[in-house]
Short mmCIF file of C-alpha atoms and ligand atoms in Angstrom, two decimals:
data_model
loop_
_atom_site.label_atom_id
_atom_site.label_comp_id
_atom_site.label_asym_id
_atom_site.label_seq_id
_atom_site.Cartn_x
_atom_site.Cartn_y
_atom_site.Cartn_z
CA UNK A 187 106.50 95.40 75.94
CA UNK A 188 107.61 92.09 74.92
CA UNK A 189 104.90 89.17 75.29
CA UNK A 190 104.93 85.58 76.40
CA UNK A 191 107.87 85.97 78.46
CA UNK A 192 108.86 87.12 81.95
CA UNK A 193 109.48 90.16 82.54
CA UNK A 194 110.21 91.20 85.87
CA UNK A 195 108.98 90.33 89.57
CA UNK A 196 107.01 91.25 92.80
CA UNK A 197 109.53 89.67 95.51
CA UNK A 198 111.40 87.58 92.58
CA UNK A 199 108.38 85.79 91.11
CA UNK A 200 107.84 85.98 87.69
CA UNK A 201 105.68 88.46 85.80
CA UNK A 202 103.12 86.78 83.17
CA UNK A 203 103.22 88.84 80.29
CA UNK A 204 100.36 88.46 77.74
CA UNK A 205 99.07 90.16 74.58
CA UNK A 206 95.58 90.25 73.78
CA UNK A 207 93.03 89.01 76.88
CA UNK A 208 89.46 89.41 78.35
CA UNK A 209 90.60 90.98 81.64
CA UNK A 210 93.77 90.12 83.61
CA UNK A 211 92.00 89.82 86.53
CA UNK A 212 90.79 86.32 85.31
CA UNK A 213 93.91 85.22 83.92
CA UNK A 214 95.56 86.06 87.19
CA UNK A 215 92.99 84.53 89.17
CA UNK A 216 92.73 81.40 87.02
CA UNK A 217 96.84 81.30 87.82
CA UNK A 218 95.74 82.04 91.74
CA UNK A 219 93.23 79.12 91.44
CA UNK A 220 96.08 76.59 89.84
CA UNK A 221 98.52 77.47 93.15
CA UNK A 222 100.31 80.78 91.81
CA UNK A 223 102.29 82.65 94.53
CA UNK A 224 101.56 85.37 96.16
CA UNK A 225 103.28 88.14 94.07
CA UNK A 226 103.04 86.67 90.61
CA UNK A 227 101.64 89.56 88.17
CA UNK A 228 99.82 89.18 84.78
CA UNK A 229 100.30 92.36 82.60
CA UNK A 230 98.58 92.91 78.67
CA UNK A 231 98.90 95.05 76.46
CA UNK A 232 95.29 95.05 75.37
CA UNK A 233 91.54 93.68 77.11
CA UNK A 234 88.65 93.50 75.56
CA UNK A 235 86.93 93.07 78.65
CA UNK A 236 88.61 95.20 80.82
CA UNK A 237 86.62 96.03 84.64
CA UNK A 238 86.44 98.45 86.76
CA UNK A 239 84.85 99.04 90.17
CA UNK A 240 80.92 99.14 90.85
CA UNK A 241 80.33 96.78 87.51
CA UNK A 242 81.63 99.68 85.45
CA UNK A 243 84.24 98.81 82.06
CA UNK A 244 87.97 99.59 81.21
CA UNK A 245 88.19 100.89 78.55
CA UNK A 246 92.15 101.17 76.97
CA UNK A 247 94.05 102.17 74.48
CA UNK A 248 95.86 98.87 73.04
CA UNK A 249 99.77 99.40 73.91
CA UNK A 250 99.50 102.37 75.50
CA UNK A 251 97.99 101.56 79.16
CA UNK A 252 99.56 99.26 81.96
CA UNK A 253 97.32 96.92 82.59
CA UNK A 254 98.31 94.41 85.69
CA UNK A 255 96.76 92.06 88.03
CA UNK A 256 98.62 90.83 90.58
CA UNK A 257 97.71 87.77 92.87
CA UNK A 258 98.05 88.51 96.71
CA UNK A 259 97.11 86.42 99.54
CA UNK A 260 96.85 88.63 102.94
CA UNK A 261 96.58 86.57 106.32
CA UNK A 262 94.49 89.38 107.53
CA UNK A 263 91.24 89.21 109.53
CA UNK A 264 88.14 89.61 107.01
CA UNK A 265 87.42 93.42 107.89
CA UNK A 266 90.84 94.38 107.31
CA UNK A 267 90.46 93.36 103.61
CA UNK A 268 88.84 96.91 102.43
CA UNK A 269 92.22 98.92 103.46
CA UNK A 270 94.08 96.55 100.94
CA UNK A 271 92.70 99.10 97.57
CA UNK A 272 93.22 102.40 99.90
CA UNK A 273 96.99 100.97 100.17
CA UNK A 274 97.35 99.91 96.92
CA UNK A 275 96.36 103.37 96.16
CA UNK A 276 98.83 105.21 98.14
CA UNK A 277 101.43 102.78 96.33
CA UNK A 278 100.17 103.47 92.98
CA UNK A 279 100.50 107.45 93.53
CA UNK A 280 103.64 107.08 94.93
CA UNK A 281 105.36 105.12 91.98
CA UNK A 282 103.33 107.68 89.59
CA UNK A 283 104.67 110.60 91.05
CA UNK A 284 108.67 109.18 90.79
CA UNK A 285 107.76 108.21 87.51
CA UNK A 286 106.39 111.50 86.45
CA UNK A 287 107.60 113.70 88.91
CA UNK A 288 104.11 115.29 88.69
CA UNK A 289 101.66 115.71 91.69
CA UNK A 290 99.11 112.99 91.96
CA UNK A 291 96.40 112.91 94.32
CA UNK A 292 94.15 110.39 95.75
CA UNK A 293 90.15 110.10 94.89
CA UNK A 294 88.29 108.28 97.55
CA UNK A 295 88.48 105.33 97.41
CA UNK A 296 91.60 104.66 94.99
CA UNK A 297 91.42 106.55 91.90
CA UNK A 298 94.59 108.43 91.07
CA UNK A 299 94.30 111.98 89.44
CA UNK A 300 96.65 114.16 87.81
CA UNK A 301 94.93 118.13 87.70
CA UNK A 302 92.49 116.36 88.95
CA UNK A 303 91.49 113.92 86.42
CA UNK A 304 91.33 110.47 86.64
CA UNK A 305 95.01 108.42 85.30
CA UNK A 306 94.37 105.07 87.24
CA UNK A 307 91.95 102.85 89.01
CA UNK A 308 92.50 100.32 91.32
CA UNK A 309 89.98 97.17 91.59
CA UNK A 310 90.29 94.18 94.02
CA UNK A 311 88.61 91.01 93.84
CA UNK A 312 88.87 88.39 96.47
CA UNK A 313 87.10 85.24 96.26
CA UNK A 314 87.92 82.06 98.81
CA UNK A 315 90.96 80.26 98.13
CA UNK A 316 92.02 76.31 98.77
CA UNK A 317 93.58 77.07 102.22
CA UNK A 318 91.54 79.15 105.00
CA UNK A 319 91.87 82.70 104.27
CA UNK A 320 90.93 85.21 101.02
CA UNK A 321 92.71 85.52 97.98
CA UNK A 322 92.67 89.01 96.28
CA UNK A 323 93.54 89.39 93.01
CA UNK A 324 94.31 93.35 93.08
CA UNK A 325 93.99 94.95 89.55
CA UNK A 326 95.67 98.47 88.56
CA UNK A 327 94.84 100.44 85.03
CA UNK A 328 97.21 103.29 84.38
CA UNK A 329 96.44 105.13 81.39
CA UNK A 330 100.07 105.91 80.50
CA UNK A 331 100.83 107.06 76.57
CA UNK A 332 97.28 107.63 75.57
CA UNK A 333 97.06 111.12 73.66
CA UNK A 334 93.28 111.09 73.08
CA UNK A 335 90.49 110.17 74.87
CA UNK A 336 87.01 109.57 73.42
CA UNK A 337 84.64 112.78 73.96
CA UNK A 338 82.18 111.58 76.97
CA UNK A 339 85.59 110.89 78.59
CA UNK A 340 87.64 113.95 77.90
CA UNK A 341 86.93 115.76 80.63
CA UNK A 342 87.51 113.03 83.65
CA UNK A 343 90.42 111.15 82.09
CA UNK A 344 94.16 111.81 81.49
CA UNK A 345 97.02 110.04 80.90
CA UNK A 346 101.05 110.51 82.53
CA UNK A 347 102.32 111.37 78.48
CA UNK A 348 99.70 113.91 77.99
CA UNK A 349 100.39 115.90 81.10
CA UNK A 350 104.17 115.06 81.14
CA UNK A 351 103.96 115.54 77.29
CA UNK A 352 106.65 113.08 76.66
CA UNK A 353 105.94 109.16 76.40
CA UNK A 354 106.88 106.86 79.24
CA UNK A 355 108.13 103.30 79.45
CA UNK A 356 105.83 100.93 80.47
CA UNK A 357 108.19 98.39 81.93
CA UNK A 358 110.16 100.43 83.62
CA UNK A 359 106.99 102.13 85.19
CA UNK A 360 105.45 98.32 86.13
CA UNK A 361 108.73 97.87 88.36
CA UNK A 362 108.59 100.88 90.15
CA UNK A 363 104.60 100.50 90.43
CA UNK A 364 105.41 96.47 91.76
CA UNK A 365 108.06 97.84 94.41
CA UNK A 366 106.04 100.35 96.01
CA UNK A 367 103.36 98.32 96.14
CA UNK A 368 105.41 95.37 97.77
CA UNK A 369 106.73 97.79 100.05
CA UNK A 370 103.04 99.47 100.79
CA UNK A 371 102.02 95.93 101.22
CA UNK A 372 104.52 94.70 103.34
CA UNK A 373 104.42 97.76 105.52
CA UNK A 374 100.11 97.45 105.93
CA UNK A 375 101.17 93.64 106.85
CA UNK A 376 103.56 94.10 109.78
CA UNK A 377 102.38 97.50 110.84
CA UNK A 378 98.64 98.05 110.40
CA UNK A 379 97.05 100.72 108.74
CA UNK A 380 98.07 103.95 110.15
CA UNK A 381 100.83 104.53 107.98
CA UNK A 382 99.16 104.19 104.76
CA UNK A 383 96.03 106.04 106.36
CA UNK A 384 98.65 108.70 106.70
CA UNK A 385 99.96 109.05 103.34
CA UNK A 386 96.32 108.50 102.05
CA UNK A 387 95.14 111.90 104.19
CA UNK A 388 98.20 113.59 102.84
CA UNK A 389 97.48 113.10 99.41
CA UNK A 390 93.87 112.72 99.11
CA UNK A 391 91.21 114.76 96.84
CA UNK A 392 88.70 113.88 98.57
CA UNK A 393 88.81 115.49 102.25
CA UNK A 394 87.03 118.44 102.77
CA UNK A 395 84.97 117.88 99.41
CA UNK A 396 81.53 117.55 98.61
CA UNK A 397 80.81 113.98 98.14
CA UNK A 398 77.70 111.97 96.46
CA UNK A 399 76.88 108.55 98.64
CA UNK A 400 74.67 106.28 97.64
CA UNK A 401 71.18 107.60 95.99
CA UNK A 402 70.33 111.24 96.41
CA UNK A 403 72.89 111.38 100.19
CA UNK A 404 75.50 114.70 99.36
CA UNK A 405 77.36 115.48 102.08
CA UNK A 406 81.39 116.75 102.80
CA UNK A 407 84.02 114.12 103.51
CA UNK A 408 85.61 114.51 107.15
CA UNK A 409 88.02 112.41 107.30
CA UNK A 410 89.06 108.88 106.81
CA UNK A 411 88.71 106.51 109.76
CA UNK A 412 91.45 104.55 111.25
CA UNK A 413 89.94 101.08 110.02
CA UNK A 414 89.67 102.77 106.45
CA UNK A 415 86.03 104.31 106.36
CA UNK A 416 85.21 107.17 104.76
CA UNK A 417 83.63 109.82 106.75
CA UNK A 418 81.24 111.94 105.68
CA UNK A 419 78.80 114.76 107.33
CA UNK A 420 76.06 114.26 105.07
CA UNK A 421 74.16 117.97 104.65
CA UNK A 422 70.94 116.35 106.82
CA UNK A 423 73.77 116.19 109.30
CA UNK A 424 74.19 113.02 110.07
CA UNK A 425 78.04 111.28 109.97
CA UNK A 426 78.18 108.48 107.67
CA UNK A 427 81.03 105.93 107.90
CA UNK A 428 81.58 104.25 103.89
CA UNK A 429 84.12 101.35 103.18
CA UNK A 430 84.91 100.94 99.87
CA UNK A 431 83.99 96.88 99.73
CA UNK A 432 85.93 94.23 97.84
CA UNK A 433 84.85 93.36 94.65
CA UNK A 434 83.16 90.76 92.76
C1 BTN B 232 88.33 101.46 88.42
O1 BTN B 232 88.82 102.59 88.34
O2 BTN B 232 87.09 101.29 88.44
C2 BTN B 232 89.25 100.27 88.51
C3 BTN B 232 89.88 99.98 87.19
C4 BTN B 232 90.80 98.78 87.24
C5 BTN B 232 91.29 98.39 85.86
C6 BTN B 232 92.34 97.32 85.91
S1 BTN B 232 93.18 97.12 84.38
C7 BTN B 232 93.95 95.66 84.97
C8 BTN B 232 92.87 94.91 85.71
N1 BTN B 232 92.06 94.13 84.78
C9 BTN B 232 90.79 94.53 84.75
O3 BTN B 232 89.90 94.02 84.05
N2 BTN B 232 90.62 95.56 85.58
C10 BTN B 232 91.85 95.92 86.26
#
């Protein structure tokens, strides 16, 4: 991917397109902070302080993963915010699986899998922006030409070229990842949750599984709720609702 230049666009706005960074989630919120639009996407091709969700690290593979961060600013109520990642999620899967044309499923909240191990993670951020109303900067890690992983890893992680076994294109795969998200977006915008919530059910890995919530609770998941909970029927029978919070 080429760097320093535009690239491509989320609704026509520019994509920032960097080399080497700490995570792209502060460069795009640094650009969200200075007035960016809503839209405007900051991909790298390497971070050396890549996050994840729950304080955990992102660890890639320089010029092999797609890295992007994209600034979004939803005029949603506050406890709509959580369904943004189970969206983004359904969008993700979506563009993987016309990229690939493999089956990808959904890990609750919005890890992707491919035979069931992990090829993407979704993390958003919001923090309060100038006007009233959040700003979420809404990162997504694909691990997409990696061919090894490190050994403590091997077993969770994949990537689309080693179960495709043929290399992909990066940019091509950030435009179809930015139009189904735009669409996904748009769509959770103007017509609520349900339809996501749909696709979510349809794809998810996580329904009907044994699940681990919070220290020492097991239980199975149920079902996920219409506002975007998870639940679950922990095994001391009780039913547990989870949202998946925003991050930081
Ligand atoms: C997770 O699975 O825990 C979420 C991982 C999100 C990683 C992406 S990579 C682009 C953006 N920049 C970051 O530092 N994190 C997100």
């Amino acid at each position: 991917m080429r760097t320093g230049e535009a690239v491509h666009g989320w609704a026509s706005r520019p994509v920032v397109s960097l080399g080497e960074v700490g995570s792209t989630q502060t460069e795009a919120r640094r650009l969200a902070e200075a007035g960016a639009p809503e839209g405007t996407a900051v991909v790298a091709e390497h971070q050396t302080q890549g996050r994840g969700r729950l304080g955990r690290r992102w660890i890639d593979e320089p010029g092999a993963a797609l890295l992007v961060s994209i600034v979004l600013r939803p005029t949603l109520d506050a406890p709509r915010l959580p369904q943004l990642s189970l969206v983004a999620g359904v969008a993700v899967a979506e563009a993987l699986a016309e990229a690939s044309g493999l089956r990808v499923t959904l890990s609750w909240p919005n890890d992707l899998l491919l035979r069931g191990r992990k090829v993407a993670g979704i993390l958003a951020e919001s923090f309060a922006g100038r006007d009233a109303g959040a700003s979420v900067i809404l990162g997504i890690g694909i691990n997409v030409n990696q061919e090894r992983f490190p050994e403590d890893l091997a077993a969770r992680a994949t990537s689309l070229a080693f179960e495709a076994r043929h290399p992909f294109d990066r940019e091509q795969l950030l435009r179809t990842v930015l139009n189904r998200l735009e669409a996904w977006y748009r769509r959770w915008v103007g017509e609520g949750f349900e339809p996501a919530r749909e696709a979510w059910r349809r794809g998810s890995a996580t329904l009907g599984q044994r699940v681990t919530i919070g220290e020492g609770v097991n239980g199975t998941a149920l079902d996920l709720a219409e506002d975007g909970a998870l639940l679950v029927r922990t095994d001391a029978g009780a039913l547990v609702r989870r949202i998946a919070a925003l991050g930081p």
